[in-house]
């Protein structure tokens, strides 16, 4: 089977694997949040406040709502990935988007296009799973940067096809995950790993692979679970910012 196809032996290898926008009206009379007009202007003035002080307070509240999330410049993360058909790239982009929502700067870069890994404070590295293993370029990247990844902290994710497995084949998912990342976990001591499902189409498989795929009763389709990706990204974000608060993961 070619490296670009989902492995089908044994058992097809068990898998392949904010807020509302604010508007400001002209003339300065109305801000992005609509307030119901008080019967009299005096009603909007708090005890001991002048009208000008009350207006400044209201504007400050609106301004605080419309600000983007605070940036955490001490948490610059590299989302490095290796893929073939796009599922791994889209997963990396989704994780990065969730981290950005937390104010963490995240760059999404193919592993073979990373120029200076030393410029980052933490890493999330992912690969498609072919032939029960990460792609060669992903393995090359983590082996070459092992000391840096271990020192600054790394999370790993894999993209295979566990969700496509049916019936008795599902029992093999846990074994497949251990086979794929067991050696990497021992080498990199990752802060977390997650196995996600991707998209599988007939063109992703060799002719023999398609025959086996059908014989196993599997189905083609888009098995990406964005809620699962989002939940894991939230975990990574919380852990990352927690480590930053403790002073871990700083460039050395």
PDB file of C-alpha atoms in Angstrom:
ATOM      1  CA  UNK A   1       0.000   0.000   0.000  1.00  0.00           C
ATOM      2  CA  UNK A   2       1.297   3.466  -0.793  1.00  0.00           C
ATOM      3  CA  UNK A   3       2.130   5.957   1.965  1.00  0.00           C
ATOM      4  CA  UNK A   4      -0.791   8.111   0.876  1.00  0.00           C
ATOM      5  CA  UNK A   5      -3.421   5.470   1.550  1.00  0.00           C
ATOM      6  CA  UNK A   6      -5.169   4.397   4.711  1.00  0.00           C
ATOM      7  CA  UNK A   7      -3.599   1.153   5.863  1.00  0.00           C
ATOM      8  CA  UNK A   8      -5.968  -1.760   5.810  1.00  0.00           C
ATOM      9  CA  UNK A   9      -3.847  -4.519   7.335  1.00  0.00           C
ATOM     10  CA  UNK A  10      -4.245  -5.793   9.926  1.00  0.00           C
ATOM     11  CA  UNK A  11      -7.934  -5.013  10.173  1.00  0.00           C
ATOM     12  CA  UNK A  12      -7.339  -1.989   7.944  1.00  0.00           C
ATOM     13  CA  UNK A  13      -4.927  -0.991  10.776  1.00  0.00           C
ATOM     14  CA  UNK A  14      -8.049  -0.387  12.862  1.00  0.00           C
ATOM     15  CA  UNK A  15      -8.190   3.248  11.771  1.00  0.00           C
ATOM     16  CA  UNK A  16      -6.670   5.963   9.706  1.00  0.00           C
ATOM     17  CA  UNK A  17      -5.009   7.020  11.631  1.00  0.00           C
ATOM     18  CA  UNK A  18     -16.497  36.564  20.443  1.00  0.00           C
ATOM     19  CA  UNK A  19     -19.161  37.880  21.118  1.00  0.00           C
ATOM     20  CA  UNK A  20     -21.576  39.835  18.896  1.00  0.00           C
ATOM     21  CA  UNK A  21     -19.927  42.468  16.665  1.00  0.00           C
ATOM     22  CA  UNK A  22     -20.427  45.969  18.083  1.00  0.00           C
ATOM     23  CA  UNK A  23     -21.414  48.958  15.981  1.00  0.00           C
ATOM     24  CA  UNK A  24     -20.921  52.640  16.799  1.00  0.00           C
ATOM     25  CA  UNK A  25     -23.508  54.967  15.324  1.00  0.00           C
ATOM     26  CA  UNK A  26     -22.615  58.350  13.880  1.00  0.00           C
ATOM     27  CA  UNK A  27     -22.771  61.462  16.053  1.00  0.00           C
ATOM     28  CA  UNK A  28     -21.564  59.736  19.220  1.00  0.00           C
ATOM     29  CA  UNK A  29     -25.078  59.499  20.642  1.00  0.00           C
ATOM     30  CA  UNK A  30     -25.291  55.742  20.465  1.00  0.00           C
ATOM     31  CA  UNK A  31     -22.705  53.045  21.171  1.00  0.00           C
ATOM     32  CA  UNK A  32     -22.439  49.445  20.030  1.00  0.00           C
ATOM     33  CA  UNK A  33     -24.777  48.143  22.757  1.00  0.00           C
ATOM     34  CA  UNK A  34     -28.305  49.473  22.657  1.00  0.00           C
ATOM     35  CA  UNK A  35     -29.427  50.996  25.928  1.00  0.00           C
ATOM     36  CA  UNK A  36     -33.067  51.873  26.451  1.00  0.00           C
ATOM     37  CA  UNK A  37     -33.316  55.635  26.880  1.00  0.00           C
ATOM     38  CA  UNK A  38     -34.236  56.733  30.402  1.00  0.00           C
ATOM     39  CA  UNK A  39     -37.305  58.960  30.752  1.00  0.00           C
ATOM     40  CA  UNK A  40     -35.033  61.724  31.933  1.00  0.00           C
ATOM     41  CA  UNK A  41     -31.267  62.009  31.594  1.00  0.00           C
ATOM     42  CA  UNK A  42     -31.007  62.466  35.346  1.00  0.00           C
ATOM     43  CA  UNK A  43     -32.260  58.916  35.836  1.00  0.00           C
ATOM     44  CA  UNK A  44     -29.089  57.555  34.264  1.00  0.00           C
ATOM     45  CA  UNK A  45     -26.835  59.445  36.659  1.00  0.00           C
ATOM     46  CA  UNK A  46     -25.773  57.539  39.764  1.00  0.00           C
ATOM     47  CA  UNK A  47     -25.714  58.993  43.245  1.00  0.00           C
ATOM     48  CA  UNK A  48     -22.852  61.454  43.563  1.00  0.00           C
ATOM     49  CA  UNK A  49     -22.049  61.363  39.823  1.00  0.00           C
ATOM     50  CA  UNK A  50     -22.101  64.227  37.410  1.00  0.00           C
ATOM     51  CA  UNK A  51     -23.712  63.682  34.026  1.00  0.00           C
ATOM     52  CA  UNK A  52     -20.280  63.707  32.391  1.00  0.00           C
ATOM     53  CA  UNK A  53     -18.946  61.120  34.855  1.00  0.00           C
ATOM     54  CA  UNK A  54     -21.934  58.856  34.220  1.00  0.00           C
ATOM     55  CA  UNK A  55     -21.442  59.126  30.463  1.00  0.00           C
ATOM     56  CA  UNK A  56     -17.746  58.218  30.833  1.00  0.00           C
ATOM     57  CA  UNK A  57     -18.655  55.201  32.945  1.00  0.00           C
ATOM     58  CA  UNK A  58     -21.133  53.935  30.358  1.00  0.00           C
ATOM     59  CA  UNK A  59     -18.622  54.363  27.543  1.00  0.00           C
ATOM     60  CA  UNK A  60     -15.966  52.528  29.564  1.00  0.00           C
ATOM     61  CA  UNK A  61     -18.324  49.583  30.038  1.00  0.00           C
ATOM     62  CA  UNK A  62     -19.046  49.433  26.319  1.00  0.00           C
ATOM     63  CA  UNK A  63     -15.342  49.688  25.516  1.00  0.00           C
ATOM     64  CA  UNK A  64     -14.542  46.763  27.828  1.00  0.00           C
ATOM     65  CA  UNK A  65     -17.071  44.576  26.019  1.00  0.00           C
ATOM     66  CA  UNK A  66     -15.793  45.406  22.554  1.00  0.00           C
ATOM     67  CA  UNK A  67     -12.113  44.702  23.289  1.00  0.00           C
ATOM     68  CA  UNK A  68     -10.580  41.522  21.797  1.00  0.00           C
ATOM     69  CA  UNK A  69      -9.303  38.881  24.237  1.00  0.00           C
ATOM     70  CA  UNK A  70      -6.022  39.850  25.911  1.00  0.00           C
ATOM     71  CA  UNK A  71      -2.919  38.616  24.170  1.00  0.00           C
ATOM     72  CA  UNK A  72      -0.530  36.331  26.034  1.00  0.00           C
ATOM     73  CA  UNK A  73       2.680  37.183  24.274  1.00  0.00           C
ATOM     74  CA  UNK A  74       4.593  34.803  26.533  1.00  0.00           C
ATOM     75  CA  UNK A  75       2.661  31.879  25.046  1.00  0.00           C
ATOM     76  CA  UNK A  76       3.639  31.635  21.394  1.00  0.00           C
ATOM     77  CA  UNK A  77       2.724  28.210  20.079  1.00  0.00           C
ATOM     78  CA  UNK A  78       3.708  26.328  16.940  1.00  0.00           C
ATOM     79  CA  UNK A  79       1.047  24.072  15.395  1.00  0.00           C
ATOM     80  CA  UNK A  80       3.256  21.833  13.226  1.00  0.00           C
ATOM     81  CA  UNK A  81       1.563  19.158  11.154  1.00  0.00           C
ATOM     82  CA  UNK A  82       2.154  16.528   8.473  1.00  0.00           C
ATOM     83  CA  UNK A  83      -0.692  15.338   6.277  1.00  0.00           C
ATOM     84  CA  UNK A  84      -1.648  14.246   2.787  1.00  0.00           C
ATOM     85  CA  UNK A  85      -5.333  14.787   2.039  1.00  0.00           C
ATOM     86  CA  UNK A  86      -6.133  17.828   4.242  1.00  0.00           C
ATOM     87  CA  UNK A  87      -7.701  16.361   7.380  1.00  0.00           C
ATOM     88  CA  UNK A  88      -4.605  16.906   9.528  1.00  0.00           C
ATOM     89  CA  UNK A  89      -4.141  20.459   8.268  1.00  0.00           C
ATOM     90  CA  UNK A  90      -7.770  21.360   8.981  1.00  0.00           C
ATOM     91  CA  UNK A  91      -7.487  19.876  12.471  1.00  0.00           C
ATOM     92  CA  UNK A  92      -4.345  21.912  13.184  1.00  0.00           C
ATOM     93  CA  UNK A  93      -6.063  25.064  11.935  1.00  0.00           C
ATOM     94  CA  UNK A  94      -9.058  24.408  14.175  1.00  0.00           C
ATOM     95  CA  UNK A  95      -6.870  23.945  17.247  1.00  0.00           C
ATOM     96  CA  UNK A  96      -4.977  27.139  16.441  1.00  0.00           C
ATOM     97  CA  UNK A  97      -8.236  29.072  16.077  1.00  0.00           C
ATOM     98  CA  UNK A  98      -9.394  27.963  19.516  1.00  0.00           C
ATOM     99  CA  UNK A  99      -6.049  28.971  21.045  1.00  0.00           C
ATOM    100  CA  UNK A 100      -6.247  32.360  19.341  1.00  0.00           C
ATOM    101  CA  UNK A 101      -9.640  32.878  20.970  1.00  0.00           C
ATOM    102  CA  UNK A 102      -7.879  32.511  24.308  1.00  0.00           C
ATOM    103  CA  UNK A 103      -5.374  35.168  23.310  1.00  0.00           C
ATOM    104  CA  UNK A 104      -2.564  32.745  22.512  1.00  0.00           C
ATOM    105  CA  UNK A 105      -0.573  33.413  19.355  1.00  0.00           C
ATOM    106  CA  UNK A 106      -0.513  30.193  17.315  1.00  0.00           C
ATOM    107  CA  UNK A 107       1.199  29.597  13.953  1.00  0.00           C
ATOM    108  CA  UNK A 108       0.107  26.684  11.742  1.00  0.00           C
ATOM    109  CA  UNK A 109       3.047  25.411   9.678  1.00  0.00           C
ATOM    110  CA  UNK A 110       3.818  22.130   7.872  1.00  0.00           C
ATOM    111  CA  UNK A 111       6.590  20.309   9.713  1.00  0.00           C
ATOM    112  CA  UNK A 112       8.912  20.483   6.710  1.00  0.00           C
ATOM    113  CA  UNK A 113       8.468  24.265   6.454  1.00  0.00           C
ATOM    114  CA  UNK A 114       9.346  25.234  10.048  1.00  0.00           C
ATOM    115  CA  UNK A 115      12.303  27.626   9.913  1.00  0.00           C
ATOM    116  CA  UNK A 116      13.048  28.385  13.557  1.00  0.00           C
ATOM    117  CA  UNK A 117      11.371  26.146  16.145  1.00  0.00           C
ATOM    118  CA  UNK A 118      13.423  27.860  18.823  1.00  0.00           C
ATOM    119  CA  UNK A 119      11.269  30.975  18.382  1.00  0.00           C
ATOM    120  CA  UNK A 120       8.308  29.217  20.012  1.00  0.00           C
ATOM    121  CA  UNK A 121       7.481  28.640  23.648  1.00  0.00           C
ATOM    122  CA  UNK A 122       5.406  25.487  23.242  1.00  0.00           C
ATOM    123  CA  UNK A 123       4.409  23.052  20.530  1.00  0.00           C
ATOM    124  CA  UNK A 124       1.442  21.111  19.261  1.00  0.00           C
ATOM    125  CA  UNK A 125       2.538  18.561  16.666  1.00  0.00           C
ATOM    126  CA  UNK A 126       0.215  16.351  14.633  1.00  0.00           C
ATOM    127  CA  UNK A 127       0.403  13.811  11.864  1.00  0.00           C
ATOM    128  CA  UNK A 128      -1.801  11.682   9.699  1.00  0.00           C
ATOM    129  CA  UNK A 129      -1.578   7.968  10.493  1.00  0.00           C
ATOM    130  CA  UNK A 130      -0.528   5.756   7.569  1.00  0.00           C
ATOM    131  CA  UNK A 131       0.654   2.181   7.910  1.00  0.00           C
ATOM    132  CA  UNK A 132       0.108   2.322  11.684  1.00  0.00           C
ATOM    133  CA  UNK A 133       2.603   5.164  12.097  1.00  0.00           C
ATOM    134  CA  UNK A 134       3.110   8.899  11.802  1.00  0.00           C
ATOM    135  CA  UNK A 135       4.296  10.185   8.443  1.00  0.00           C
ATOM    136  CA  UNK A 136       8.102  10.198   7.983  1.00  0.00           C
ATOM    137  CA  UNK A 137       8.363  13.989   7.852  1.00  0.00           C
ATOM    138  CA  UNK A 138       6.573  14.321  11.185  1.00  0.00           C
ATOM    139  CA  UNK A 139       8.861  11.759  12.798  1.00  0.00           C
ATOM    140  CA  UNK A 140      11.900  13.545  11.382  1.00  0.00           C
ATOM    141  CA  UNK A 141      10.734  16.830  12.894  1.00  0.00           C
ATOM    142  CA  UNK A 142      10.129  15.508  16.408  1.00  0.00           C
ATOM    143  CA  UNK A 143      13.354  13.480  16.451  1.00  0.00           C
ATOM    144  CA  UNK A 144      15.424  16.453  15.269  1.00  0.00           C
ATOM    145  CA  UNK A 145      13.880  18.781  17.859  1.00  0.00           C
ATOM    146  CA  UNK A 146      13.417  16.328  20.710  1.00  0.00           C
ATOM    147  CA  UNK A 147      15.325  18.262  23.379  1.00  0.00           C
ATOM    148  CA  UNK A 148      13.539  21.515  22.552  1.00  0.00           C
ATOM    149  CA  UNK A 149      10.101  19.888  22.571  1.00  0.00           C
ATOM    150  CA  UNK A 150      10.694  18.147  25.878  1.00  0.00           C
ATOM    151  CA  UNK A 151      12.095  21.265  27.525  1.00  0.00           C
ATOM    152  CA  UNK A 152       9.383  23.691  26.434  1.00  0.00           C
ATOM    153  CA  UNK A 153       6.418  21.345  26.326  1.00  0.00           C
ATOM    154  CA  UNK A 154       4.642  19.539  23.505  1.00  0.00           C
ATOM    155  CA  UNK A 155       1.168  18.181  22.852  1.00  0.00           C
ATOM    156  CA  UNK A 156       0.629  15.560  20.134  1.00  0.00           C
ATOM    157  CA  UNK A 157      -2.354  14.668  17.987  1.00  0.00           C
ATOM    158  CA  UNK A 158      -2.899  12.010  15.349  1.00  0.00           C
ATOM    159  CA  UNK A 159      -5.475  11.852  12.577  1.00  0.00           C
ATOM    160  CA  UNK A 160      -6.601   8.402  11.503  1.00  0.00           C
ATOM    161  CA  UNK A 161      -9.924   6.703  11.030  1.00  0.00           C
ATOM    162  CA  UNK A 162     -11.186   5.313  14.368  1.00  0.00           C
ATOM    163  CA  UNK A 163     -14.711   6.630  13.777  1.00  0.00           C
ATOM    164  CA  UNK A 164     -15.001   4.619  10.562  1.00  0.00           C
ATOM    165  CA  UNK A 165     -14.502   1.329  12.380  1.00  0.00           C
ATOM    166  CA  UNK A 166     -17.621  -0.709  12.925  1.00  0.00           C
ATOM    167  CA  UNK A 167     -18.614  -3.703  15.009  1.00  0.00           C
ATOM    168  CA  UNK A 168     -15.739  -5.761  16.437  1.00  0.00           C
ATOM    169  CA  UNK A 169     -13.144  -3.557  14.742  1.00  0.00           C
ATOM    170  CA  UNK A 170     -13.813  -0.753  17.237  1.00  0.00           C
ATOM    171  CA  UNK A 171     -12.142  -2.776  19.966  1.00  0.00           C
ATOM    172  CA  UNK A 172      -8.827  -2.309  18.149  1.00  0.00           C
ATOM    173  CA  UNK A 173      -8.787   1.479  18.448  1.00  0.00           C
ATOM    174  CA  UNK A 174      -7.044   1.618  21.830  1.00  0.00           C
ATOM    175  CA  UNK A 175      -4.378  -0.844  20.672  1.00  0.00           C
ATOM    176  CA  UNK A 176      -3.814   1.137  17.491  1.00  0.00           C
ATOM    177  CA  UNK A 177      -3.363   4.396  19.373  1.00  0.00           C
ATOM    178  CA  UNK A 178      -0.798   2.831  21.681  1.00  0.00           C
ATOM    179  CA  UNK A 179       1.051   1.395  18.691  1.00  0.00           C
ATOM    180  CA  UNK A 180       1.121   4.758  16.901  1.00  0.00           C
ATOM    181  CA  UNK A 181       2.292   6.988  19.767  1.00  0.00           C
ATOM    182  CA  UNK A 182       3.774   4.603  22.310  1.00  0.00           C
ATOM    183  CA  UNK A 183       7.333   5.182  21.169  1.00  0.00           C
ATOM    184  CA  UNK A 184       6.787   8.915  20.756  1.00  0.00           C
ATOM    185  CA  UNK A 185       5.363   9.195  24.255  1.00  0.00           C
ATOM    186  CA  UNK A 186       8.427   7.513  25.717  1.00  0.00           C
ATOM    187  CA  UNK A 187      10.730   9.819  23.772  1.00  0.00           C
ATOM    188  CA  UNK A 188       8.920  13.160  24.050  1.00  0.00           C
ATOM    189  CA  UNK A 189       6.956  12.886  27.310  1.00  0.00           C
ATOM    190  CA  UNK A 190       4.073  14.849  25.768  1.00  0.00           C
ATOM    191  CA  UNK A 191       1.683  16.840  27.917  1.00  0.00           C
ATOM    192  CA  UNK A 192      -1.193  15.203  26.074  1.00  0.00           C
ATOM    193  CA  UNK A 193      -2.184  13.210  23.002  1.00  0.00           C
ATOM    194  CA  UNK A 194      -5.455  12.794  21.148  1.00  0.00           C
ATOM    195  CA  UNK A 195      -6.438  10.586  18.230  1.00  0.00           C
ATOM    196  CA  UNK A 196      -8.948  12.215  15.891  1.00  0.00           C
ATOM    197  CA  UNK A 197     -10.754  10.957  12.819  1.00  0.00           C
ATOM    198  CA  UNK A 198     -10.462  12.535   9.403  1.00  0.00           C
ATOM    199  CA  UNK A 199     -12.043  12.307   5.982  1.00  0.00           C
ATOM    200  CA  UNK A 200     -11.788   9.114   3.974  1.00  0.00           C
ATOM    201  CA  UNK A 201     -12.740   8.888   0.315  1.00  0.00           C
ATOM    202  CA  UNK A 202     -12.207   6.161  -2.325  1.00  0.00           C
ATOM    203  CA  UNK A 203      -9.407   8.168  -3.913  1.00  0.00           C
ATOM    204  CA  UNK A 204      -7.436   8.016  -0.662  1.00  0.00           C
ATOM    205  CA  UNK A 205      -6.996   4.240  -0.987  1.00  0.00           C
ATOM    206  CA  UNK A 206      -5.269   1.949  -3.415  1.00  0.00           C
ATOM    207  CA  UNK A 207      -7.452  -0.433  -5.410  1.00  0.00           C
ATOM    208  CA  UNK A 208      -6.633  -3.279  -3.025  1.00  0.00           C
ATOM    209  CA  UNK A 209      -7.330  -1.006  -0.088  1.00  0.00           C
ATOM    210  CA  UNK A 210     -10.779  -0.163  -1.428  1.00  0.00           C
ATOM    211  CA  UNK A 211     -11.607  -3.852  -1.753  1.00  0.00           C
ATOM    212  CA  UNK A 212     -10.573  -4.532   1.851  1.00  0.00           C
ATOM    213  CA  UNK A 213     -12.363  -1.420   3.056  1.00  0.00           C
ATOM    214  CA  UNK A 214     -15.658  -2.635   1.596  1.00  0.00           C
ATOM    215  CA  UNK A 215     -15.060  -6.198   2.810  1.00  0.00           C
ATOM    216  CA  UNK A 216     -14.760  -4.910   6.376  1.00  0.00           C
ATOM    217  CA  UNK A 217     -18.089  -3.124   6.081  1.00  0.00           C
ATOM    218  CA  UNK A 218     -16.569   0.319   6.527  1.00  0.00           C
ATOM    219  CA  UNK A 219     -18.019   3.482   5.055  1.00  0.00           C
ATOM    220  CA  UNK A 220     -16.465   6.487   3.389  1.00  0.00           C
ATOM    221  CA  UNK A 221     -17.223   9.905   4.761  1.00  0.00           C
ATOM    222  CA  UNK A 222     -16.164  12.942   6.766  1.00  0.00           C
ATOM    223  CA  UNK A 223     -15.568  11.714  10.299  1.00  0.00           C
ATOM    224  CA  UNK A 224     -14.050  14.888  11.687  1.00  0.00           C
ATOM    225  CA  UNK A 225     -15.590  15.642  15.083  1.00  0.00           C
ATOM    226  CA  UNK A 226     -15.124  19.366  15.572  1.00  0.00           C
ATOM    227  CA  UNK A 227     -16.636  19.349  19.051  1.00  0.00           C
ATOM    228  CA  UNK A 228     -13.984  16.832  20.134  1.00  0.00           C
ATOM    229  CA  UNK A 229     -11.233  18.944  18.539  1.00  0.00           C
ATOM    230  CA  UNK A 230     -12.554  22.088  20.228  1.00  0.00           C
ATOM    231  CA  UNK A 231     -12.735  20.395  23.617  1.00  0.00           C
ATOM    232  CA  UNK A 232      -9.158  19.173  23.372  1.00  0.00           C
ATOM    233  CA  UNK A 233      -7.951  22.579  22.204  1.00  0.00           C
ATOM    234  CA  UNK A 234      -9.613  24.108  25.262  1.00  0.00           C
ATOM    235  CA  UNK A 235      -7.697  21.668  27.461  1.00  0.00           C
ATOM    236  CA  UNK A 236      -4.442  22.572  25.753  1.00  0.00           C
ATOM    237  CA  UNK A 237      -5.202  26.283  26.131  1.00  0.00           C
ATOM    238  CA  UNK A 238      -5.911  25.987  29.843  1.00  0.00           C
ATOM    239  CA  UNK A 239      -2.793  23.920  30.453  1.00  0.00           C
ATOM    240  CA  UNK A 240      -0.672  26.228  28.330  1.00  0.00           C
ATOM    241  CA  UNK A 241      -1.749  29.399  30.097  1.00  0.00           C
ATOM    242  CA  UNK A 242      -1.415  27.685  33.462  1.00  0.00           C
ATOM    243  CA  UNK A 243       2.151  26.723  32.645  1.00  0.00           C
ATOM    244  CA  UNK A 244       2.842  30.281  31.557  1.00  0.00           C
ATOM    245  CA  UNK A 245       1.556  31.636  34.863  1.00  0.00           C
ATOM    246  CA  UNK A 246       3.938  29.300  36.685  1.00  0.00           C
ATOM    247  CA  UNK A 247       6.852  30.479  34.571  1.00  0.00           C
ATOM    248  CA  UNK A 248       7.289  27.236  32.625  1.00  0.00           C
ATOM    249  CA  UNK A 249       7.886  26.961  28.926  1.00  0.00           C
ATOM    250  CA  UNK A 250       9.856  30.186  28.532  1.00  0.00           C
ATOM    251  CA  UNK A 251      12.469  30.286  25.796  1.00  0.00           C
ATOM    252  CA  UNK A 252      15.840  29.132  27.020  1.00  0.00           C
TER     253      UNK A 252
END
